[in-house]
Amino acid sequence: MRKINRFFLLPLLLTLIVSCSTEDKTPKEDETPPKPNIVFIYLDDLGYGDVSAYGGDVLNTPNIDALASGGLRFTNGYASSATCTPSRYALLTGVYPWRNKDAKILPGTAPLIIDTKQITVSKMLQSQGYHTGIVGKWHLGLGTGHVNWNERVSPGPNEVGFDHSYILAATQDRVPTVYLENGLVEGLDPDDPIEVDYQNNFGDQPTGKNNPELLSMKWHHGHNATIVNGVPRIGFMKGGEKAKWIDVDMADHFLVRAQAYVKKHKDEPFFLYYAMQQPHVPRTPHPRFVGKSGLGPRGDVIVEADWCIGEFMKTLREEGLLENTLIVLSSDNGPVLNDGYYDDAVEMIGTHQPAGPLRGGKYSLFEAGTRVPFITYWEGTIEPGVSDALVCQMDLLPSIAELVSAEVSTDQLDGKNLLPALLGDSDTGREELIIEATGRTAFRQGEWLLIPPYKGVPINKQVNIELGNSVTPQLYNLTKDISQTNNLADAMPEKLGSMMEEFEKIRGATSATELLILE
């Protein structure tokens, strides 16, 4: 038998290998492109002026700025509400929170306020084959109102569309001060069961009110109950000592979990809701970041959050995911300095303006309550730029449904499909928006904002923020007067009347002055 010359075969084999390799990499015309991953990075109480990309020149946020400069920075991006729970409800459900009487700031013992039959971003994406996860702050209630923290807590995130959840139940300043993974308290010792009560203490357990000598952070208002890690909290908690979180490690803890989620699910389409706790109180930066901002703990935790975002983005890049991942970064409401603790936020603010040019802040119907940083980023798909389109976090559900070709009944949603605006293909946003603050509502239409008359104090003196309350209506042209210094209600009665009429068509037939009276 004739021998085959191996030197003759070598070039032939190389040719075949290269040919096969090239053929494998050539996309077929009938192939469906891979579904994009979706990531929400949601900060807590971050103001419009807290991000240097939005004009701040004191506090530097280079990693958020990188998203803004490499993606689309919205100048008219809104949370639905000026407080956390309502905004989170609207973000996930696409529904105005004022339609749900329970969508208000919740205690840690509140039941789940999202109906388990309700469509959510996570449920919609599950139906399209996505793995869905949440890491971070929840604050939308858990269970049915009588939670046994020593058993699996349900319903919760898993029952409204999240395949995996790793959360803190409410806020960092509220009990229970433990992490829950898929409904179970992490690290719980069954011989040291958890008890939680928002009305009554457990025996003579130390509290912030009675035992100031045990505190590493003094309370200003409201935060004077159970002490954990030297920090007094809202509500009373007993037991669960081994399960309690360490506040200064929280940012790192959530970052590691978010990175691990991405690495585990990188080979399938995924949705990650990365709900950061900063800069909400108590502001407890890791020692690595203490003093880094020059603005005290509030500035330090913003620097810390920015670093975490940078590290998270590195993970996406290292895993080769950035060209197939839509990232949306925003905040649940506007800024507040003293929100219950003496932490030098007021004393060390210097020339920094957390609200930027906007009036008001958290809890306020003025612009700083709900107009927040809002950035979309998708490497290679979204052209870098700035958009003045009016968009709201409620719009993400129907817009992303369009992106992934999911059928969603828009009759049940207040959110609008603004996918072209979110991707930078259009400058057209929504025409109108109702914003909410502690039950009161106002109306944005085009460049105009109407604040109906409300009784109540004009300024919340505990937090030193203008609330927007006035016994007479307020009308502002936000294009010409972004700081809301010129009330045009008396000068433009016809415009005021037409806006009030349009507002009531959406909000309800009840007179706006009777919707809610705050004494």
Coordinates of C-alpha atoms in Angstrom, one line a residue:
M1 CA 0.0 0.0 0.0
R2 CA 1.3 3.4 -1.0
K3 CA 2.3 5.7 2.0
I4 CA 0.8 9.2 2.1
N5 CA 3.2 12.0 2.5
R6 CA 2.4 13.8 5.9
F7 CA 3.9 17.0 4.6
F8 CA 1.3 17.0 1.8
L9 CA -1.5 16.5 4.3
L10 CA -0.5 19.3 6.7
P11 CA -1.5 22.3 4.4
L12 CA -4.7 20.5 3.4
L13 CA -5.7 20.0 7.0
L14 CA -4.9 23.6 7.8
T15 CA -7.0 24.8 4.9
L16 CA -9.9 22.6 6.1
I17 CA -9.6 23.9 9.7
V18 CA -9.5 27.5 8.6
S19 CA -12.4 27.0 6.3
C20 CA -14.5 25.3 9.0
S21 CA -13.6 28.0 11.5
T22 CA -14.5 30.8 9.1
E23 CA -17.8 29.1 8.2
D24 CA -18.7 28.7 11.9
K25 CA -18.2 32.4 12.5
T26 CA -20.2 33.6 9.6
P27 CA -23.8 34.4 10.8
K28 CA -26.5 32.7 8.9
E29 CA -29.2 34.9 7.3
D30 CA -32.0 33.1 9.1
E31 CA -30.3 33.1 12.5
T32 CA -32.1 35.2 15.2
P33 CA -29.7 37.6 16.9
P34 CA -29.1 36.9 20.6
K35 CA -31.5 38.5 23.0
P36 CA -29.8 41.5 24.8
N37 CA -29.2 41.3 28.5
I38 CA -30.9 43.9 30.5
V39 CA -29.4 45.6 33.6
F40 CA -31.0 48.2 35.9
I41 CA -28.6 50.0 38.2
Y42 CA -30.8 51.8 40.6
L43 CA -29.4 54.1 43.3
D44 CA -31.2 55.4 46.4
D45 CA -31.7 59.1 47.0
L46 CA -29.1 60.2 44.4
G47 CA -29.8 63.7 43.2
Y48 CA -29.6 65.3 39.8
G49 CA -26.6 67.3 40.8
D50 CA -24.8 64.4 42.6
V51 CA -23.4 63.1 39.3
S52 CA -20.6 65.2 37.8
A53 CA -21.9 64.4 34.3
Y54 CA -25.0 66.4 35.2
G55 CA -23.0 69.5 35.9
G56 CA -21.7 69.0 39.4
D57 CA -18.1 70.3 39.9
V58 CA -17.4 69.3 43.5
L59 CA -18.2 65.6 43.7
N60 CA -16.6 63.4 41.1
T61 CA -18.3 60.3 39.7
P62 CA -16.1 59.1 36.9
N63 CA -17.7 55.7 36.4
I64 CA -21.2 57.0 36.2
D65 CA -19.8 59.7 33.9
A66 CA -18.3 57.0 31.7
L67 CA -21.8 55.6 31.2
A68 CA -23.2 59.0 30.5
S69 CA -20.5 59.9 28.0
G70 CA -20.6 56.5 26.3
G71 CA -24.4 56.3 26.3
L72 CA -27.4 58.6 26.4
R73 CA -27.8 61.1 29.2
F74 CA -31.4 62.2 29.7
T75 CA -32.0 65.7 31.0
N76 CA -35.7 65.1 31.5
G77 CA -35.6 61.6 33.1
Y78 CA -38.0 61.0 36.0
A79 CA -38.7 58.6 38.8
S80 CA -42.4 58.4 39.2
S81 CA -42.2 59.6 42.8
A82 CA -40.2 61.6 45.3
T83 CA -39.9 58.6 47.7
C84 CA -38.5 55.1 47.3
T85 CA -41.3 52.5 47.6
P86 CA -43.6 54.2 45.0
S87 CA -40.8 54.7 42.5
R88 CA -39.8 51.0 42.8
Y89 CA -43.4 50.0 42.3
A90 CA -43.7 52.0 39.1
L91 CA -40.3 50.9 37.8
L92 CA -41.2 47.2 38.0
T93 CA -44.9 47.4 37.1
G94 CA -45.2 50.3 34.6
V95 CA -48.1 51.6 36.7
Y96 CA -48.6 54.9 38.5
P97 CA -48.1 54.3 42.2
W98 CA -50.9 56.5 43.2
R99 CA -53.2 53.9 41.7
N100 CA -52.2 51.6 44.5
K101 CA -53.1 52.9 48.0
D102 CA -50.3 50.8 49.6
A103 CA -47.5 52.2 47.4
K104 CA -46.0 54.5 50.1
I105 CA -42.9 54.3 52.3
L106 CA -43.2 50.9 53.9
P107 CA -42.1 49.5 57.3
G108 CA -40.0 46.3 57.2
T109 CA -43.1 44.3 58.2
A110 CA -45.3 45.4 55.3
P111 CA -46.9 42.8 53.0
L112 CA -46.0 42.6 49.4
I113 CA -47.7 45.4 47.5
I114 CA -47.3 44.0 44.0
D115 CA -50.1 41.6 43.1
T116 CA -48.5 38.3 42.2
K117 CA -50.8 38.2 39.1
Q118 CA -49.6 41.6 38.0
I119 CA -47.2 42.0 35.0
T120 CA -43.7 43.2 36.0
V121 CA -40.5 43.7 34.0
S122 CA -39.1 40.5 35.5
K123 CA -42.2 38.4 34.6
M124 CA -42.3 39.8 31.1
L125 CA -38.7 38.9 30.6
Q126 CA -39.1 35.5 32.1
S127 CA -41.8 34.8 29.5
Q128 CA -39.1 35.5 26.8
G129 CA -36.7 33.0 28.2
Y130 CA -34.6 35.3 30.4
H131 CA -33.1 34.4 33.7
T132 CA -34.1 37.2 36.2
G133 CA -32.3 38.3 39.3
I134 CA -32.4 41.1 41.9
V135 CA -29.5 42.0 44.1
G136 CA -29.9 44.8 46.7
K137 CA -32.7 46.8 48.2
W138 CA -36.3 45.6 47.8
H139 CA -38.7 47.8 49.9
L140 CA -41.9 46.6 48.2
G141 CA -43.1 44.5 51.1
L142 CA -42.8 40.8 51.9
G143 CA -45.3 38.1 52.8
T144 CA -48.9 38.7 53.6
G145 CA -48.5 40.9 56.7
H146 CA -47.6 38.3 59.3
V147 CA -44.0 37.4 58.5
N148 CA -42.2 34.6 60.3
W149 CA -38.6 35.6 59.5
N150 CA -37.4 32.1 60.7
E151 CA -39.1 30.4 57.7
R152 CA -39.2 31.1 54.0
V153 CA -40.8 34.5 53.5
S154 CA -43.3 34.5 50.7
P155 CA -44.6 36.1 48.6
G156 CA -41.7 38.3 47.6
P157 CA -39.4 38.9 44.6
N158 CA -39.5 35.3 43.5
E159 CA -43.3 35.4 43.2
V160 CA -43.3 38.5 41.0
G161 CA -40.9 37.3 38.4
F162 CA -37.4 37.0 39.9
D163 CA -35.7 33.6 39.5
H164 CA -33.1 34.7 42.0
S165 CA -33.3 37.3 44.7
Y166 CA -30.7 38.5 47.2
I167 CA -32.1 41.4 49.1
L168 CA -32.5 43.5 52.2
A169 CA -36.1 43.6 53.0
A170 CA -36.8 47.3 53.4
T171 CA -34.1 49.9 53.9
Q172 CA -30.7 50.1 55.6
D173 CA -32.2 52.1 58.4
R174 CA -35.1 49.7 59.1
V175 CA -35.2 46.3 60.8
P176 CA -34.8 43.5 60.1
T177 CA -31.1 44.1 59.5
V178 CA -30.5 40.8 57.6
Y179 CA -30.1 39.6 54.0
L180 CA -32.6 37.3 52.5
E181 CA -31.8 34.9 49.6
N182 CA -34.8 33.6 47.8
G183 CA -36.9 34.3 50.8
L184 CA -34.7 32.7 53.5
V185 CA -32.6 34.8 56.0
E186 CA -29.0 34.2 55.2
G187 CA -26.9 32.7 58.1
L188 CA -29.8 32.4 60.5
D189 CA -29.1 30.4 63.7
P190 CA -32.3 28.4 64.4
D191 CA -31.5 28.6 68.1
D192 CA -31.6 32.4 67.9
P193 CA -34.9 33.2 66.1
I194 CA -35.7 36.7 64.8
E195 CA -38.6 38.7 66.1
V196 CA -39.6 42.1 64.6
D197 CA -42.1 44.7 65.8
Y198 CA -42.6 48.3 64.7
Q199 CA -44.6 49.3 67.7
N200 CA -43.2 47.6 70.8
N201 CA -39.7 46.9 72.1
F202 CA -38.7 43.4 73.4
G203 CA -38.3 43.9 77.1
D204 CA -35.5 46.3 78.1
Q205 CA -33.5 45.8 75.0
P206 CA -31.2 48.9 74.3
T207 CA -32.5 51.5 72.0
G208 CA -31.1 54.7 70.4
K209 CA -33.5 56.7 72.5
N210 CA -32.6 55.2 75.9
N211 CA -29.0 54.3 75.4
P212 CA -27.1 57.0 73.5
E213 CA -23.9 55.8 75.0
L214 CA -24.0 52.8 72.8
L215 CA -24.2 54.7 69.5
S216 CA -21.6 55.3 66.9
M217 CA -24.1 57.4 64.9
K218 CA -26.5 59.7 66.6
W219 CA -30.1 59.9 65.5
H220 CA -31.8 63.2 64.6
H221 CA -35.4 62.2 64.1
G222 CA -37.2 58.9 63.8
H223 CA -34.3 56.6 64.0
N224 CA -34.2 55.8 67.7
A225 CA -35.2 52.1 68.2
T226 CA -33.1 48.9 68.0
I227 CA -29.3 49.4 67.8
V228 CA -27.4 47.4 65.3
N229 CA -23.6 48.0 64.7
G230 CA -23.9 51.1 66.8
V231 CA -26.6 52.6 64.5
P232 CA -30.1 53.1 65.8
R233 CA -32.8 51.9 63.5
I234 CA -36.5 52.3 62.7
G235 CA -38.4 49.5 64.4
F236 CA -37.5 46.9 67.0
M237 CA -35.7 43.6 66.4
K238 CA -34.6 40.7 68.6
G239 CA -32.4 37.7 67.8
G240 CA -30.7 36.8 64.6
E241 CA -27.3 38.0 65.8
K242 CA -25.3 35.8 63.4
A243 CA -27.4 36.8 60.5
K244 CA -27.1 40.6 61.0
W245 CA -25.4 42.5 58.3
I246 CA -22.3 44.6 58.7
D247 CA -23.2 48.1 57.4
V248 CA -19.7 49.1 56.2
D249 CA -19.5 45.9 54.1
M250 CA -22.9 46.2 52.4
A251 CA -21.8 47.9 49.2
D252 CA -19.0 45.3 48.7
H253 CA -21.4 42.5 49.6
F254 CA -24.0 43.5 47.0
L255 CA -21.3 44.1 44.4
V256 CA -19.9 40.6 44.7
R257 CA -23.4 39.2 44.5
A258 CA -24.1 41.2 41.3
Q259 CA -20.8 40.2 39.7
A260 CA -21.4 36.5 40.6
Y261 CA -24.9 36.6 39.1
V262 CA -23.5 38.0 35.8
K263 CA -20.8 35.3 35.6
K264 CA -23.2 32.5 36.4
H265 CA -25.8 33.5 33.8
K266 CA -23.6 35.0 31.0
D267 CA -24.4 32.2 28.6
E268 CA -28.1 32.9 28.7
P269 CA -30.1 36.1 28.3
F270 CA -30.5 37.7 31.8
F271 CA -32.1 40.6 33.6
L272 CA -30.4 41.9 36.6
Y273 CA -32.0 44.5 38.9
Y274 CA -28.9 45.8 40.8
A275 CA -30.6 48.0 43.5
M276 CA -27.9 49.8 45.4
Q277 CA -28.5 51.2 48.9
Q278 CA -26.4 54.4 48.5
P279 CA -26.6 57.3 49.4
H280 CA -29.6 56.4 51.6
V281 CA -29.2 56.7 55.4
P282 CA -27.4 55.4 57.4
R283 CA -24.4 56.4 55.3
T284 CA -21.8 53.9 56.3
P285 CA -18.9 53.9 53.8
H286 CA -16.3 51.2 53.9
P287 CA -13.1 52.5 55.6
R288 CA -11.5 52.5 52.1
F289 CA -13.8 55.4 51.1
V290 CA -14.0 57.4 54.4
G291 CA -12.9 61.0 53.7
K292 CA -12.5 60.5 50.0
S293 CA -15.1 63.0 48.9
G294 CA -14.4 65.8 51.3
L295 CA -18.2 66.0 51.9
G296 CA -18.6 63.7 54.8
P297 CA -20.3 60.3 54.8
R298 CA -22.9 61.2 52.2
G299 CA -20.3 62.2 49.7
D300 CA -18.2 59.2 50.6
V301 CA -20.9 56.7 49.9
I302 CA -21.6 58.3 46.5
V303 CA -17.9 57.8 45.7
E304 CA -18.2 54.3 47.0
A305 CA -21.3 53.6 44.8
D306 CA -19.5 55.0 41.8
W307 CA -16.5 52.7 42.4
C308 CA -18.9 49.7 42.7
I309 CA -20.5 50.7 39.3
G310 CA -17.0 50.8 37.8
E311 CA -16.1 47.4 39.1
F312 CA -19.4 45.9 37.9
M313 CA -18.8 47.4 34.5
K314 CA -15.4 45.8 34.5
T315 CA -17.0 42.4 35.1
L316 CA -19.4 42.9 32.1
R317 CA -16.5 43.9 29.9
E318 CA -14.3 40.9 31.1
E319 CA -17.1 38.5 30.4
G320 CA -17.6 40.0 26.9
L321 CA -21.1 41.1 27.6
L322 CA -21.1 44.9 26.9
E323 CA -22.0 44.7 23.3
N324 CA -25.1 42.7 24.1
T325 CA -26.3 44.4 27.3
L326 CA -28.6 47.3 27.7
I327 CA -27.9 49.2 30.9
V328 CA -30.2 51.7 32.5
L329 CA -28.9 53.8 35.4
S330 CA -31.2 56.0 37.5
S331 CA -32.3 56.9 41.1
D332 CA -35.5 56.3 42.9
N333 CA -35.9 59.9 43.9
G334 CA -34.0 63.1 44.6
P335 CA -31.5 64.0 47.3
V336 CA -31.8 64.7 51.0
L337 CA -29.1 65.7 53.4
N338 CA -30.2 65.2 57.0
D339 CA -32.7 62.3 56.7
G340 CA -32.7 61.1 60.3
Y341 CA -29.1 61.0 61.5
Y342 CA -26.4 63.4 62.5
D343 CA -23.7 62.5 59.9
D344 CA -22.3 65.9 58.8
A345 CA -24.2 65.8 55.5
V346 CA -25.4 69.4 56.2
E347 CA -22.3 70.7 57.8
M348 CA -19.8 69.4 55.2
I349 CA -21.9 70.1 52.0
G350 CA -19.7 73.1 51.1
T351 CA -20.5 74.4 47.6
H352 CA -21.9 71.0 46.4
Q353 CA -25.5 71.2 45.2
P354 CA -27.0 67.7 45.3
A355 CA -30.1 68.9 43.3
G356 CA -28.1 70.8 40.8
P357 CA -30.2 73.7 39.4
L358 CA -33.4 72.1 40.5
R359 CA -35.7 73.2 43.4
G360 CA -36.7 70.9 46.3
G361 CA -35.5 67.4 46.9
K362 CA -36.7 64.1 48.3
Y363 CA -40.4 64.3 49.4
S364 CA -41.0 67.3 47.2
L365 CA -43.3 68.1 44.3
F366 CA -40.7 70.5 43.0
E367 CA -38.4 69.1 40.2
A368 CA -35.6 67.9 42.5
G369 CA -38.0 65.3 44.0
T370 CA -38.4 63.3 40.8
R371 CA -36.1 64.6 38.1
V372 CA -33.1 62.3 38.5
P373 CA -30.0 61.0 36.7
F374 CA -31.2 58.8 33.9
I375 CA -28.7 57.1 31.6
T376 CA -29.0 54.4 29.0
Y377 CA -25.9 52.6 27.7
W378 CA -25.4 49.8 25.2
E379 CA -22.0 49.6 23.7
G380 CA -22.1 49.7 19.9
T381 CA -25.8 50.2 19.7
I382 CA -26.6 53.5 21.5
E383 CA -24.7 56.4 20.1
P384 CA -23.3 58.7 22.8
G385 CA -25.3 61.9 23.3
V386 CA -27.7 63.9 25.3
S387 CA -31.5 63.7 25.1
D388 CA -34.1 66.2 26.2
A389 CA -36.9 63.7 25.7
L390 CA -39.3 63.4 28.6
V391 CA -39.0 59.8 29.9
C392 CA -40.0 58.1 33.1
Q393 CA -38.9 54.8 34.8
M394 CA -42.5 53.5 34.2
D395 CA -41.7 53.5 30.5
L396 CA -39.1 50.8 30.8
L397 CA -41.5 47.9 31.0
P398 CA -43.4 48.5 27.7
S399 CA -40.2 49.8 26.0
I400 CA -38.2 46.7 26.9
A401 CA -41.1 44.5 26.0
E402 CA -40.9 46.0 22.5
L403 CA -37.1 45.4 22.4
V404 CA -37.5 41.7 23.2
S405 CA -40.7 41.2 21.1
A406 CA -42.9 40.4 24.1
E407 CA -46.6 41.0 23.9
V408 CA -47.8 43.2 26.8
S409 CA -51.3 44.6 27.3
T410 CA -50.6 48.3 27.4
D411 CA -54.2 48.9 28.6
Q412 CA -53.1 47.9 32.1
L413 CA -50.0 50.2 32.0
D414 CA -49.3 53.9 32.4
G415 CA -45.8 53.5 31.0
K416 CA -45.3 54.3 27.3
N417 CA -43.3 52.5 24.7
L418 CA -40.4 54.9 24.2
L419 CA -37.8 52.4 22.9
P420 CA -36.7 54.7 20.1
A421 CA -36.0 57.6 22.6
L422 CA -34.3 55.3 25.1
L423 CA -32.0 54.0 22.3
G424 CA -31.3 57.4 20.9
D425 CA -33.1 56.9 17.7
S426 CA -35.7 59.6 18.4
D427 CA -35.9 62.8 20.3
T428 CA -39.6 62.3 21.1
G429 CA -40.5 61.2 24.6
R430 CA -43.8 61.2 26.4
E431 CA -46.1 64.2 26.2
E432 CA -47.2 64.3 29.8
L433 CA -46.5 62.8 33.2
I434 CA -48.0 62.8 36.6
I435 CA -45.4 62.9 39.4
E436 CA -46.1 62.0 43.0
A437 CA -44.7 62.9 46.4
T438 CA -46.1 61.5 49.7
G439 CA -49.5 61.1 48.1
R440 CA -49.7 64.5 46.5
T441 CA -49.5 64.7 42.7
A442 CA -48.4 67.3 40.1
F443 CA -48.6 67.4 36.3
R444 CA -45.9 67.7 33.7
Q445 CA -47.0 68.5 30.2
G446 CA -44.5 69.4 27.6
E447 CA -42.3 72.1 29.0
W448 CA -44.9 73.0 31.7
L449 CA -45.4 71.8 35.3
L450 CA -48.6 72.3 37.3
I451 CA -48.6 71.9 41.0
P452 CA -52.2 72.0 42.3
P453 CA -52.9 73.8 45.6
Y454 CA -52.3 71.8 48.8
K455 CA -52.6 72.7 52.4
G456 CA -49.7 71.9 54.6
V457 CA -46.3 73.3 55.6
P458 CA -44.2 74.6 52.7
I459 CA -41.0 73.2 54.2
N460 CA -40.4 70.0 56.0
K461 CA -38.1 71.4 58.7
Q462 CA -36.7 68.0 59.8
V463 CA -35.1 67.5 56.4
N464 CA -35.1 71.2 55.4
I465 CA -36.7 70.6 52.0
E466 CA -39.5 72.6 50.2
L467 CA -42.4 70.3 49.7
G468 CA -44.3 72.3 47.0
N469 CA -47.3 72.9 49.2
S470 CA -49.2 76.2 48.5
V471 CA -52.8 77.2 49.0
T472 CA -52.7 78.6 45.4
P473 CA -51.8 76.7 42.2
Q474 CA -48.3 76.9 40.8
L475 CA -47.4 76.9 37.1
Y476 CA -43.8 76.8 35.8
N477 CA -42.2 76.8 32.4
L478 CA -39.4 74.4 33.0
T479 CA -37.6 75.2 29.7
K480 CA -37.2 78.9 30.7
D481 CA -37.2 78.4 34.4
I482 CA -35.7 75.1 35.5
S483 CA -35.2 76.4 39.0
Q484 CA -39.0 77.2 39.3
T485 CA -38.6 80.7 40.6
N486 CA -41.4 82.3 38.5
N487 CA -44.9 81.1 39.2
L488 CA -47.0 81.9 36.1
A489 CA -50.4 80.7 37.4
D490 CA -51.9 84.2 37.8
A491 CA -50.3 85.5 34.6
M492 CA -51.6 82.6 32.4
P493 CA -55.0 81.6 33.7
E494 CA -56.0 79.9 30.4
K495 CA -52.9 77.7 30.4
L496 CA -53.5 76.9 34.0
G497 CA -57.1 75.9 33.4
S498 CA -56.4 73.7 30.4
M499 CA -53.6 71.9 32.3
M500 CA -55.8 71.4 35.3
E501 CA -58.5 69.9 33.0
E502 CA -56.0 67.5 31.4
F503 CA -54.6 66.6 34.7
E504 CA -58.0 65.6 36.1
K505 CA -58.7 63.5 33.1
I506 CA -55.8 61.3 34.0
R507 CA -55.8 61.6 37.8
G508 CA -59.5 61.5 38.3
A509 CA -62.6 63.7 38.3
T510 CA -62.1 64.8 41.9
S511 CA -60.9 68.4 42.2
A512 CA -57.2 68.6 42.5
T513 CA -57.5 70.7 45.6
E514 CA -59.3 67.8 47.3
L515 CA -57.1 65.0 46.2
L516 CA -55.0 65.1 49.4
I517 CA -54.8 67.7 52.1
L518 CA -51.6 67.5 54.2
E519 CA -52.0 69.3 57.6

